[in-house]
PDB file of C-alpha atoms in Angstrom:
ATOM      1  CA  UNK Z  21       9.472 102.096 147.531  1.00  0.00           C
ATOM      2  CA  UNK Z  22       6.258 102.730 149.244  1.00  0.00           C
ATOM      3  CA  UNK Z  23       4.973 105.470 146.380  1.00  0.00           C
ATOM      4  CA  UNK Z  24       6.088 102.243 143.650  1.00  0.00           C
ATOM      5  CA  UNK Z  25       4.409  99.628 146.088  1.00  0.00           C
ATOM      6  CA  UNK Z  26       1.075 101.407 147.295  1.00  0.00           C
ATOM      7  CA  UNK Z  27       0.846 103.693 143.979  1.00  0.00           C
ATOM      8  CA  UNK Z  28      -2.072 101.663 141.304  1.00  0.00           C
ATOM      9  CA  UNK Z  29      -0.727 103.864 138.464  1.00  0.00           C
ATOM     10  CA  UNK Z  30       3.369 102.431 138.773  1.00  0.00           C
ATOM     11  CA  UNK Z  31       3.764  99.052 137.249  1.00  0.00           C
ATOM     12  CA  UNK Z  32       3.733  96.394 139.477  1.00  0.00           C
ATOM     13  CA  UNK Z  33       6.961  93.777 139.475  1.00  0.00           C
ATOM     14  CA  UNK Z  34       6.554  89.920 140.488  1.00  0.00           C
ATOM     15  CA  UNK Z  35       8.439  90.834 143.740  1.00  0.00           C
ATOM     16  CA  UNK Z  36       5.609  94.000 144.306  1.00  0.00           C
ATOM     17  CA  UNK Z  37       3.304  91.592 144.057  1.00  0.00           C
ATOM     18  CA  UNK Z  38       4.643  89.071 146.320  1.00  0.00           C
ATOM     19  CA  UNK Z  39       5.583  92.163 149.174  1.00  0.00           C
ATOM     20  CA  UNK Z  40       1.846  93.241 148.441  1.00  0.00           C
ATOM     21  CA  UNK Z  41       0.424  89.665 148.956  1.00  0.00           C
ATOM     22  CA  UNK Z  42       2.724  88.833 152.389  1.00  0.00           C
ATOM     23  CA  UNK Z  43       1.603  92.552 153.473  1.00  0.00           C
ATOM     24  CA  UNK Z  44      -1.904  91.452 152.856  1.00  0.00           C
ATOM     25  CA  UNK Z  45      -1.721  88.364 154.458  1.00  0.00           C
ATOM     26  CA  UNK Z  46       0.025  90.132 157.846  1.00  0.00           C
ATOM     27  CA  UNK Z  47      -3.470  92.548 158.033  1.00  0.00           C
ATOM     28  CA  UNK Z  48      -5.668  89.157 157.304  1.00  0.00           C
ATOM     29  CA  UNK Z  49      -3.537  87.820 160.377  1.00  0.00           C
ATOM     30  CA  UNK Z  50      -3.935  90.678 162.360  1.00  0.00           C
ATOM     31  CA  UNK Z  51      -8.155  90.721 161.978  1.00  0.00           C
ATOM     32  CA  UNK Z  52      -8.611  86.903 162.701  1.00  0.00           C
ATOM     33  CA  UNK Z  53      -6.611  86.429 165.646  1.00  0.00           C
ATOM     34  CA  UNK Z  54      -7.642  87.036 168.851  1.00  0.00           C
ATOM     35  CA  UNK Z  55      -6.746  90.070 170.651  1.00  0.00           C
ATOM     36  CA  UNK Z  56      -4.654  87.818 173.047  1.00  0.00           C
ATOM     37  CA  UNK Z  57      -2.931  86.202 170.935  1.00  0.00           C
ATOM     38  CA  UNK Z  58      -1.790  89.419 168.747  1.00  0.00           C
ATOM     39  CA  UNK Z  59       0.519  91.031 170.339  1.00  0.00           C
ATOM     40  CA  UNK Z  60       2.904  87.951 170.689  1.00  0.00           C
ATOM     41  CA  UNK Z  61       2.362  86.640 166.927  1.00  0.00           C
ATOM     42  CA  UNK Z  62       3.462  89.890 165.851  1.00  0.00           C
ATOM     43  CA  UNK Z  63       6.291  90.071 168.262  1.00  0.00           C
ATOM     44  CA  UNK Z  64       7.069  87.394 166.690  1.00  0.00           C
ATOM     45  CA  UNK Z  65       6.560  88.703 162.993  1.00  0.00           C
ATOM     46  CA  UNK Z  66       8.530  91.462 163.815  1.00  0.00           C
ATOM     47  CA  UNK Z  67      11.290  90.443 165.116  1.00  0.00           C
ATOM     48  CA  UNK Z  68      11.520  88.059 162.483  1.00  0.00           C
ATOM     49  CA  UNK Z  69      12.065  90.935 159.984  1.00  0.00           C
ATOM     50  CA  UNK Z  70      14.187  92.943 162.225  1.00  0.00           C
ATOM     51  CA  UNK Z  71      16.466  89.872 162.367  1.00  0.00           C
ATOM     52  CA  UNK Z  72      15.965  89.476 158.507  1.00  0.00           C
ATOM     53  CA  UNK Z  73      17.582  93.210 158.136  1.00  0.00           C
ATOM     54  CA  UNK Z  74      19.915  94.006 160.852  1.00  0.00           C
ATOM     55  CA  UNK Z  75      21.178  90.118 160.510  1.00  0.00           C
ATOM     56  CA  UNK Z  76      20.201  89.248 157.075  1.00  0.00           C
ATOM     57  CA  UNK Z  77      20.808  92.063 154.619  1.00  0.00           C
ATOM     58  CA  UNK Z  78      23.760  92.948 157.317  1.00  0.00           C
ATOM     59  CA  UNK Z  79      25.854  89.616 156.477  1.00  0.00           C
ATOM     60  CA  UNK Z  80      24.693  90.054 152.672  1.00  0.00           C
ATOM     61  CA  UNK Z  81      26.299  93.521 152.850  1.00  0.00           C
ATOM     62  CA  UNK Z  82      29.207  92.187 154.703  1.00  0.00           C
ATOM     63  CA  UNK Z  83      30.307  89.505 152.395  1.00  0.00           C
ATOM     64  CA  UNK Z  84      29.760  91.868 149.152  1.00  0.00           C
ATOM     65  CA  UNK Z  85      32.219  94.929 151.295  1.00  0.00           C
ATOM     66  CA  UNK Z  86      34.406  92.429 151.706  1.00  0.00           C
ATOM     67  CA  UNK Z  87      34.813  89.408 149.332  1.00  0.00           C
ATOM     68  CA  UNK Z  88      32.276  90.735 147.152  1.00  0.00           C
ATOM     69  CA  UNK Z  89      29.843  87.089 147.560  1.00  0.00           C
ATOM     70  CA  UNK Z  90      27.458  88.929 145.464  1.00  0.00           C
ATOM     71  CA  UNK Z  91      28.632  90.077 142.673  1.00  0.00           C
ATOM     72  CA  UNK Z  92      30.887  86.793 142.440  1.00  0.00           C
ATOM     73  CA  UNK Z  93      27.830  84.702 142.837  1.00  0.00           C
ATOM     74  CA  UNK Z  94      25.853  86.056 139.896  1.00  0.00           C
ATOM     75  CA  UNK Z  95      29.147  85.845 137.881  1.00  0.00           C
ATOM     76  CA  UNK Z  96      29.621  82.205 139.126  1.00  0.00           C
ATOM     77  CA  UNK Z  97      25.712  80.794 138.240  1.00  0.00           C
ATOM     78  CA  UNK Z  98      26.097  83.394 135.008  1.00  0.00           C
ATOM     79  CA  UNK Z  99      21.871  84.223 136.153  1.00  0.00           C
ATOM     80  CA  UNK Z 100      22.167  87.279 133.719  1.00  0.00           C
ATOM     81  CA  UNK Z 101      24.005  85.384 130.807  1.00  0.00           C
ATOM     82  CA  UNK Z 102      21.186  85.104 128.302  1.00  0.00           C
ATOM     83  CA  UNK Z 103      21.253  80.919 128.091  1.00  0.00           C
ATOM     84  CA  UNK Z 104      21.771  79.432 125.043  1.00  0.00           C
ATOM     85  CA  UNK Z 105      19.128  76.907 123.073  1.00  0.00           C
ATOM     86  CA  UNK Z 106      20.152  73.883 124.662  1.00  0.00           C
ATOM     87  CA  UNK Z 107      19.830  75.142 128.286  1.00  0.00           C
ATOM     88  CA  UNK Z 108      17.296  73.707 130.834  1.00  0.00           C
ATOM     89  CA  UNK Z 109      13.792  75.004 130.354  1.00  0.00           C
ATOM     90  CA  UNK Z 110      14.579  75.734 134.439  1.00  0.00           C
ATOM     91  CA  UNK Z 111      17.718  77.888 133.443  1.00  0.00           C
ATOM     92  CA  UNK Z 112      15.400  79.609 130.308  1.00  0.00           C
ATOM     93  CA  UNK Z 113      12.569  80.260 132.538  1.00  0.00           C
ATOM     94  CA  UNK Z 114      14.417  81.836 135.503  1.00  0.00           C
ATOM     95  CA  UNK Z 115      16.349  84.122 132.957  1.00  0.00           C
ATOM     96  CA  UNK Z 116      13.292  84.971 131.591  1.00  0.00           C
ATOM     97  CA  UNK Z 117      11.810  85.626 134.938  1.00  0.00           C
ATOM     98  CA  UNK Z 118      14.816  87.905 136.436  1.00  0.00           C
ATOM     99  CA  UNK Z 119      15.183  89.850 133.020  1.00  0.00           C
ATOM    100  CA  UNK Z 120      10.930  90.554 133.154  1.00  0.00           C
ATOM    101  CA  UNK Z 121      11.825  91.881 136.743  1.00  0.00           C
ATOM    102  CA  UNK Z 122      14.753  93.732 136.742  1.00  0.00           C
ATOM    103  CA  UNK Z 123      13.151  95.907 133.564  1.00  0.00           C
ATOM    104  CA  UNK Z 124       9.892  96.412 134.775  1.00  0.00           C
ATOM    105  CA  UNK Z 125      10.681  99.673 136.604  1.00  0.00           C
ATOM    106  CA  UNK Z 126      13.519 100.250 134.910  1.00  0.00           C
ATOM    107  CA  UNK Z 127      13.728 103.641 131.806  1.00  0.00           C
ATOM    108  CA  UNK Z 128      14.309 103.530 128.298  1.00  0.00           C
ATOM    109  CA  UNK Z 129      18.101 103.775 129.013  1.00  0.00           C
ATOM    110  CA  UNK Z 130      18.359 100.242 130.854  1.00  0.00           C
ATOM    111  CA  UNK Z 131      19.134  97.064 128.554  1.00  0.00           C
ATOM    112  CA  UNK Z 132      19.419  94.249 130.731  1.00  0.00           C
ATOM    113  CA  UNK Z 133      21.366  92.497 128.440  1.00  0.00           C
ATOM    114  CA  UNK Z 134      24.605  94.964 128.549  1.00  0.00           C
ATOM    115  CA  UNK Z 135      24.059  96.203 131.841  1.00  0.00           C
ATOM    116  CA  UNK Z 136      27.201  95.859 133.990  1.00  0.00           C
ATOM    117  CA  UNK Z 137      26.448  92.570 136.354  1.00  0.00           C
ATOM    118  CA  UNK Z 138      27.354  94.971 139.483  1.00  0.00           C
ATOM    119  CA  UNK Z 139      24.483  96.929 138.687  1.00  0.00           C
ATOM    120  CA  UNK Z 140      22.442  93.900 137.966  1.00  0.00           C
ATOM    121  CA  UNK Z 141      23.522  92.461 141.441  1.00  0.00           C
ATOM    122  CA  UNK Z 142      22.317  95.500 142.979  1.00  0.00           C
ATOM    123  CA  UNK Z 143      19.161  95.926 141.798  1.00  0.00           C
ATOM    124  CA  UNK Z 144      18.265  92.008 142.397  1.00  0.00           C
ATOM    125  CA  UNK Z 145      19.502  92.652 145.807  1.00  0.00           C
ATOM    126  CA  UNK Z 146      17.342  96.023 145.865  1.00  0.00           C
ATOM    127  CA  UNK Z 147      13.930  93.714 145.130  1.00  0.00           C
ATOM    128  CA  UNK Z 148      15.331  91.680 148.639  1.00  0.00           C
ATOM    129  CA  UNK Z 149      15.523  94.757 150.609  1.00  0.00           C
ATOM    130  CA  UNK Z 150      12.038  95.827 149.768  1.00  0.00           C
ATOM    131  CA  UNK Z 151      10.412  93.236 150.587  1.00  0.00           C
ATOM    132  CA  UNK Z 152      12.630  92.678 153.892  1.00  0.00           C
ATOM    133  CA  UNK Z 153      11.574  96.688 154.915  1.00  0.00           C
ATOM    134  CA  UNK Z 154       8.013  96.947 154.098  1.00  0.00           C
ATOM    135  CA  UNK Z 155       7.790  93.246 156.190  1.00  0.00           C
ATOM    136  CA  UNK Z 156       9.331  95.198 158.957  1.00  0.00           C
ATOM    137  CA  UNK Z 157       7.574  98.213 158.748  1.00  0.00           C
ATOM    138  CA  UNK Z 158       3.977  96.827 158.168  1.00  0.00           C
ATOM    139  CA  UNK Z 159       4.412  94.076 161.348  1.00  0.00           C
ATOM    140  CA  UNK Z 160       6.192  96.882 163.100  1.00  0.00           C
ATOM    141  CA  UNK Z 161       2.630  99.142 162.989  1.00  0.00           C
ATOM    142  CA  UNK Z 162       0.429  95.769 163.649  1.00  0.00           C
ATOM    143  CA  UNK Z 163       2.314  95.180 166.861  1.00  0.00           C
ATOM    144  CA  UNK Z 164       1.943  98.853 167.847  1.00  0.00           C
ATOM    145  CA  UNK Z 165      -1.642  98.319 167.444  1.00  0.00           C
ATOM    146  CA  UNK Z 166      -1.569  95.081 168.894  1.00  0.00           C
ATOM    147  CA  UNK Z 167       0.073  96.679 172.283  1.00  0.00           C
ATOM    148  CA  UNK Z 168      -1.840  99.830 172.543  1.00  0.00           C
ATOM    149  CA  UNK Z 169      -3.826 101.040 175.608  1.00  0.00           C
ATOM    150  CA  UNK Z 170      -5.845 103.832 177.044  1.00  0.00           C
ATOM    151  CA  UNK Z 171      -3.933 104.064 180.793  1.00  0.00           C
ATOM    152  CA  UNK Z 172      -6.410 104.260 183.429  1.00  0.00           C
ATOM    153  CA  UNK Z 173      -7.034 107.192 185.789  1.00  0.00           C
ATOM    154  CA  UNK Z 174      -5.502 109.732 183.055  1.00  0.00           C
ATOM    155  CA  UNK Z 175      -5.966 113.340 183.298  1.00  0.00           C
ATOM    156  CA  UNK Z 176      -6.832 114.836 179.719  1.00  0.00           C
ATOM    157  CA  UNK Z 177      -3.954 117.073 179.806  1.00  0.00           C
ATOM    158  CA  UNK Z 178      -1.685 114.052 180.143  1.00  0.00           C
ATOM    159  CA  UNK Z 179      -3.213 112.002 176.914  1.00  0.00           C
ATOM    160  CA  UNK Z 180      -3.528 115.260 174.858  1.00  0.00           C
ATOM    161  CA  UNK Z 181       0.394 115.876 175.159  1.00  0.00           C
ATOM    162  CA  UNK Z 182       1.200 112.636 175.187  1.00  0.00           C
ATOM    163  CA  UNK Z 183      -0.486 111.797 171.866  1.00  0.00           C
ATOM    164  CA  UNK Z 184       0.716 115.817 170.885  1.00  0.00           C
ATOM    165  CA  UNK Z 185       4.671 114.410 171.596  1.00  0.00           C
ATOM    166  CA  UNK Z 186       3.879 111.012 169.504  1.00  0.00           C
ATOM    167  CA  UNK Z 187       2.224 112.901 166.819  1.00  0.00           C
ATOM    168  CA  UNK Z 188       5.483 114.951 166.473  1.00  0.00           C
ATOM    169  CA  UNK Z 189       8.435 112.653 166.462  1.00  0.00           C
ATOM    170  CA  UNK Z 190       6.425 110.474 163.994  1.00  0.00           C
ATOM    171  CA  UNK Z 191       6.343 113.423 161.791  1.00  0.00           C
ATOM    172  CA  UNK Z 192       9.627 114.203 162.658  1.00  0.00           C
ATOM    173  CA  UNK Z 193      10.672 110.842 161.878  1.00  0.00           C
ATOM    174  CA  UNK Z 194       8.978 110.857 158.431  1.00  0.00           C
ATOM    175  CA  UNK Z 195      10.879 114.328 157.586  1.00  0.00           C
ATOM    176  CA  UNK Z 196      14.472 113.107 158.411  1.00  0.00           C
ATOM    177  CA  UNK Z 197      13.407 110.135 156.105  1.00  0.00           C
ATOM    178  CA  UNK Z 198      12.113 112.243 152.828  1.00  0.00           C
ATOM    179  CA  UNK Z 199      15.114 114.807 153.364  1.00  0.00           C
ATOM    180  CA  UNK Z 200      18.131 112.235 154.216  1.00  0.00           C
ATOM    181  CA  UNK Z 201      16.712 110.241 150.973  1.00  0.00           C
ATOM    182  CA  UNK Z 202      16.548 113.572 149.367  1.00  0.00           C
ATOM    183  CA  UNK Z 203      20.220 113.859 150.016  1.00  0.00           C
ATOM    184  CA  UNK Z 204      21.589 110.147 149.215  1.00  0.00           C
ATOM    185  CA  UNK Z 205      19.407 109.358 146.820  1.00  0.00           C
ATOM    186  CA  UNK Z 206      18.614 105.478 145.758  1.00  0.00           C
ATOM    187  CA  UNK Z 207      21.788 104.633 145.156  1.00  0.00           C
ATOM    188  CA  UNK Z 208      23.347 105.209 149.017  1.00  0.00           C
ATOM    189  CA  UNK Z 209      19.723 104.471 150.247  1.00  0.00           C
ATOM    190  CA  UNK Z 210      20.180 101.019 148.726  1.00  0.00           C
ATOM    191  CA  UNK Z 211      23.935 100.838 149.721  1.00  0.00           C
ATOM    192  CA  UNK Z 212      24.513 101.282 145.764  1.00  0.00           C
ATOM    193  CA  UNK Z 213      28.325 101.835 147.291  1.00  0.00           C
ATOM    194  CA  UNK Z 214      28.610  98.161 148.003  1.00  0.00           C
ATOM    195  CA  UNK Z 215      28.323  96.950 144.739  1.00  0.00           C
ATOM    196  CA  UNK Z 216      29.895  99.845 142.423  1.00  0.00           C
ATOM    197  CA  UNK Z 217      31.261 103.034 142.612  1.00  0.00           C
ATOM    198  CA  UNK Z 218      29.320 106.155 141.272  1.00  0.00           C
ATOM    199  CA  UNK Z 219      30.185 109.440 140.515  1.00  0.00           C
ATOM    200  CA  UNK Z 220      28.690 111.328 142.285  1.00  0.00           C
ATOM    201  CA  UNK Z 221      28.658 114.431 143.987  1.00  0.00           C
ATOM    202  CA  UNK Z 222      26.628 114.910 147.411  1.00  0.00           C
ATOM    203  CA  UNK Z 223      25.696 117.764 148.615  1.00  0.00           C
ATOM    204  CA  UNK Z 224      25.018 116.904 152.549  1.00  0.00           C
ATOM    205  CA  UNK Z 225      22.823 119.725 153.784  1.00  0.00           C
ATOM    206  CA  UNK Z 226      19.098 119.414 155.866  1.00  0.00           C
ATOM    207  CA  UNK Z 227      19.211 116.939 157.812  1.00  0.00           C
ATOM    208  CA  UNK Z 228      23.025 116.048 157.472  1.00  0.00           C
ATOM    209  CA  UNK Z 229      24.082 119.032 158.985  1.00  0.00           C
ATOM    210  CA  UNK Z 230      22.537 118.634 162.048  1.00  0.00           C
ATOM    211  CA  UNK Z 231      22.887 115.147 163.068  1.00  0.00           C
ATOM    212  CA  UNK Z 232      25.760 111.979 161.874  1.00  0.00           C
ATOM    213  CA  UNK Z 233      23.699 109.043 160.647  1.00  0.00           C
ATOM    214  CA  UNK Z 234      19.986 110.307 160.758  1.00  0.00           C
ATOM    215  CA  UNK Z 235      18.644 107.445 159.011  1.00  0.00           C
ATOM    216  CA  UNK Z 236      19.790 105.020 161.807  1.00  0.00           C
ATOM    217  CA  UNK Z 237      19.759 108.194 164.694  1.00  0.00           C
ATOM    218  CA  UNK Z 238      16.947 110.341 165.034  1.00  0.00           C
ATOM    219  CA  UNK Z 239      15.394 108.514 161.987  1.00  0.00           C
ATOM    220  CA  UNK Z 240      14.141 106.214 164.430  1.00  0.00           C
ATOM    221  CA  UNK Z 241      12.048 108.779 166.706  1.00  0.00           C
ATOM    222  CA  UNK Z 242       8.594 107.356 165.455  1.00  0.00           C
ATOM    223  CA  UNK Z 243       9.701 104.159 167.319  1.00  0.00           C
ATOM    224  CA  UNK Z 244       9.139 106.147 170.321  1.00  0.00           C
ATOM    225  CA  UNK Z 245       6.133 108.523 168.772  1.00  0.00           C
ATOM    226  CA  UNK Z 246       4.154 105.488 168.466  1.00  0.00           C
ATOM    227  CA  UNK Z 247       5.386 103.851 171.912  1.00  0.00           C
ATOM    228  CA  UNK Z 248       4.211 107.394 173.069  1.00  0.00           C
ATOM    229  CA  UNK Z 249       0.910 106.947 171.356  1.00  0.00           C
ATOM    230  CA  UNK Z 250      -0.203 103.108 172.151  1.00  0.00           C
ATOM    231  CA  UNK Z 251       1.216 104.016 175.402  1.00  0.00           C
ATOM    232  CA  UNK Z 252       3.362 100.193 175.217  1.00  0.00           C
ATOM    233  CA  UNK Z 253       5.942  99.756 177.642  1.00  0.00           C
ATOM    234  CA  UNK Z 254       5.800  96.312 175.560  1.00  0.00           C
ATOM    235  CA  UNK Z 255       6.317  98.606 172.123  1.00  0.00           C
ATOM    236  CA  UNK Z 256       8.581 100.676 173.991  1.00  0.00           C
ATOM    237  CA  UNK Z 257      11.441  98.263 175.078  1.00  0.00           C
ATOM    238  CA  UNK Z 258      11.091  96.370 171.694  1.00  0.00           C
ATOM    239  CA  UNK Z 259      11.582  99.535 170.021  1.00  0.00           C
ATOM    240  CA  UNK Z 260      14.668  99.986 172.122  1.00  0.00           C
ATOM    241  CA  UNK Z 261      15.888  96.820 170.531  1.00  0.00           C
ATOM    242  CA  UNK Z 262      15.222  97.277 167.451  1.00  0.00           C
ATOM    243  CA  UNK Z 263      17.316 100.693 167.835  1.00  0.00           C
ATOM    244  CA  UNK Z 264      20.117  98.599 169.108  1.00  0.00           C
ATOM    245  CA  UNK Z 265      20.750  96.598 166.214  1.00  0.00           C
ATOM    246  CA  UNK Z 266      20.295  99.110 164.116  1.00  0.00           C
ATOM    247  CA  UNK Z 267      23.429 101.186 165.194  1.00  0.00           C
ATOM    248  CA  UNK Z 268      25.033  97.269 165.570  1.00  0.00           C
ATOM    249  CA  UNK Z 269      24.135  97.275 161.817  1.00  0.00           C
ATOM    250  CA  UNK Z 270      25.841 101.152 161.393  1.00  0.00           C
ATOM    251  CA  UNK Z 271      29.108  99.983 163.645  1.00  0.00           C
ATOM    252  CA  UNK Z 272      29.504  96.196 161.931  1.00  0.00           C
ATOM    253  CA  UNK Z 273      28.526  96.489 158.936  1.00  0.00           C
ATOM    254  CA  UNK Z 274      28.062 100.373 157.628  1.00  0.00           C
ATOM    255  CA  UNK Z 275      31.388 102.133 158.926  1.00  0.00           C
ATOM    256  CA  UNK Z 276      33.774  99.762 158.165  1.00  0.00           C
ATOM    257  CA  UNK Z 277      32.726  98.555 154.705  1.00  0.00           C
ATOM    258  CA  UNK Z 278      35.544  98.747 151.438  1.00  0.00           C
TER     259      UNK Z 278
END
């Protein structure tokens, strides 16, 4: 997701351009806001992004898992069906945009018109996921910078130790995410099993041999590492609340899925 979005050599879809525009707005907003306003502004933005993730995506996935709401909506609206010559300009334009959007990053073996409805619905859902997750990550990082401070009367040894522990936790978090993605790949990373079943033989090695649900458990170690580096109790409590929301997502949405 990050590589496809930030690598200038990769083709950019409409959703990518929208996501980059929103992230750029966050950076500009951070730069122009007074320092005493930044923290609370980005706390609000991050809270909105986190609720959009755990609450919004969680609700959509729950409805898809138990009621197939997203695929039923796609079938009812015929959003992936080629419009006839007598349909409205809006309908034909929407179809063209969705087709171009979903086909932008696919290989030569993908044909929009013949792909299963469940697969196209999942691809469209992925665009929403990318936008929300990148907003969540970027707003958190900007909040961390806004909360950062240098504690008074801290010894050099404690300062170095705090940063060393923070960097270690952040790098460990990065390894966990990369290793988890290596195992589950895009199909499970983007909750593809909520939309269709794929004949895969996943080998749950690496981080999955050490801890259950690594992306939701130790995969949030970086939050605490960043809180250490920022030396901010505010950020620590925000991180704890966000981690709790992620566990709620796991128990309410992930575990009971059909």
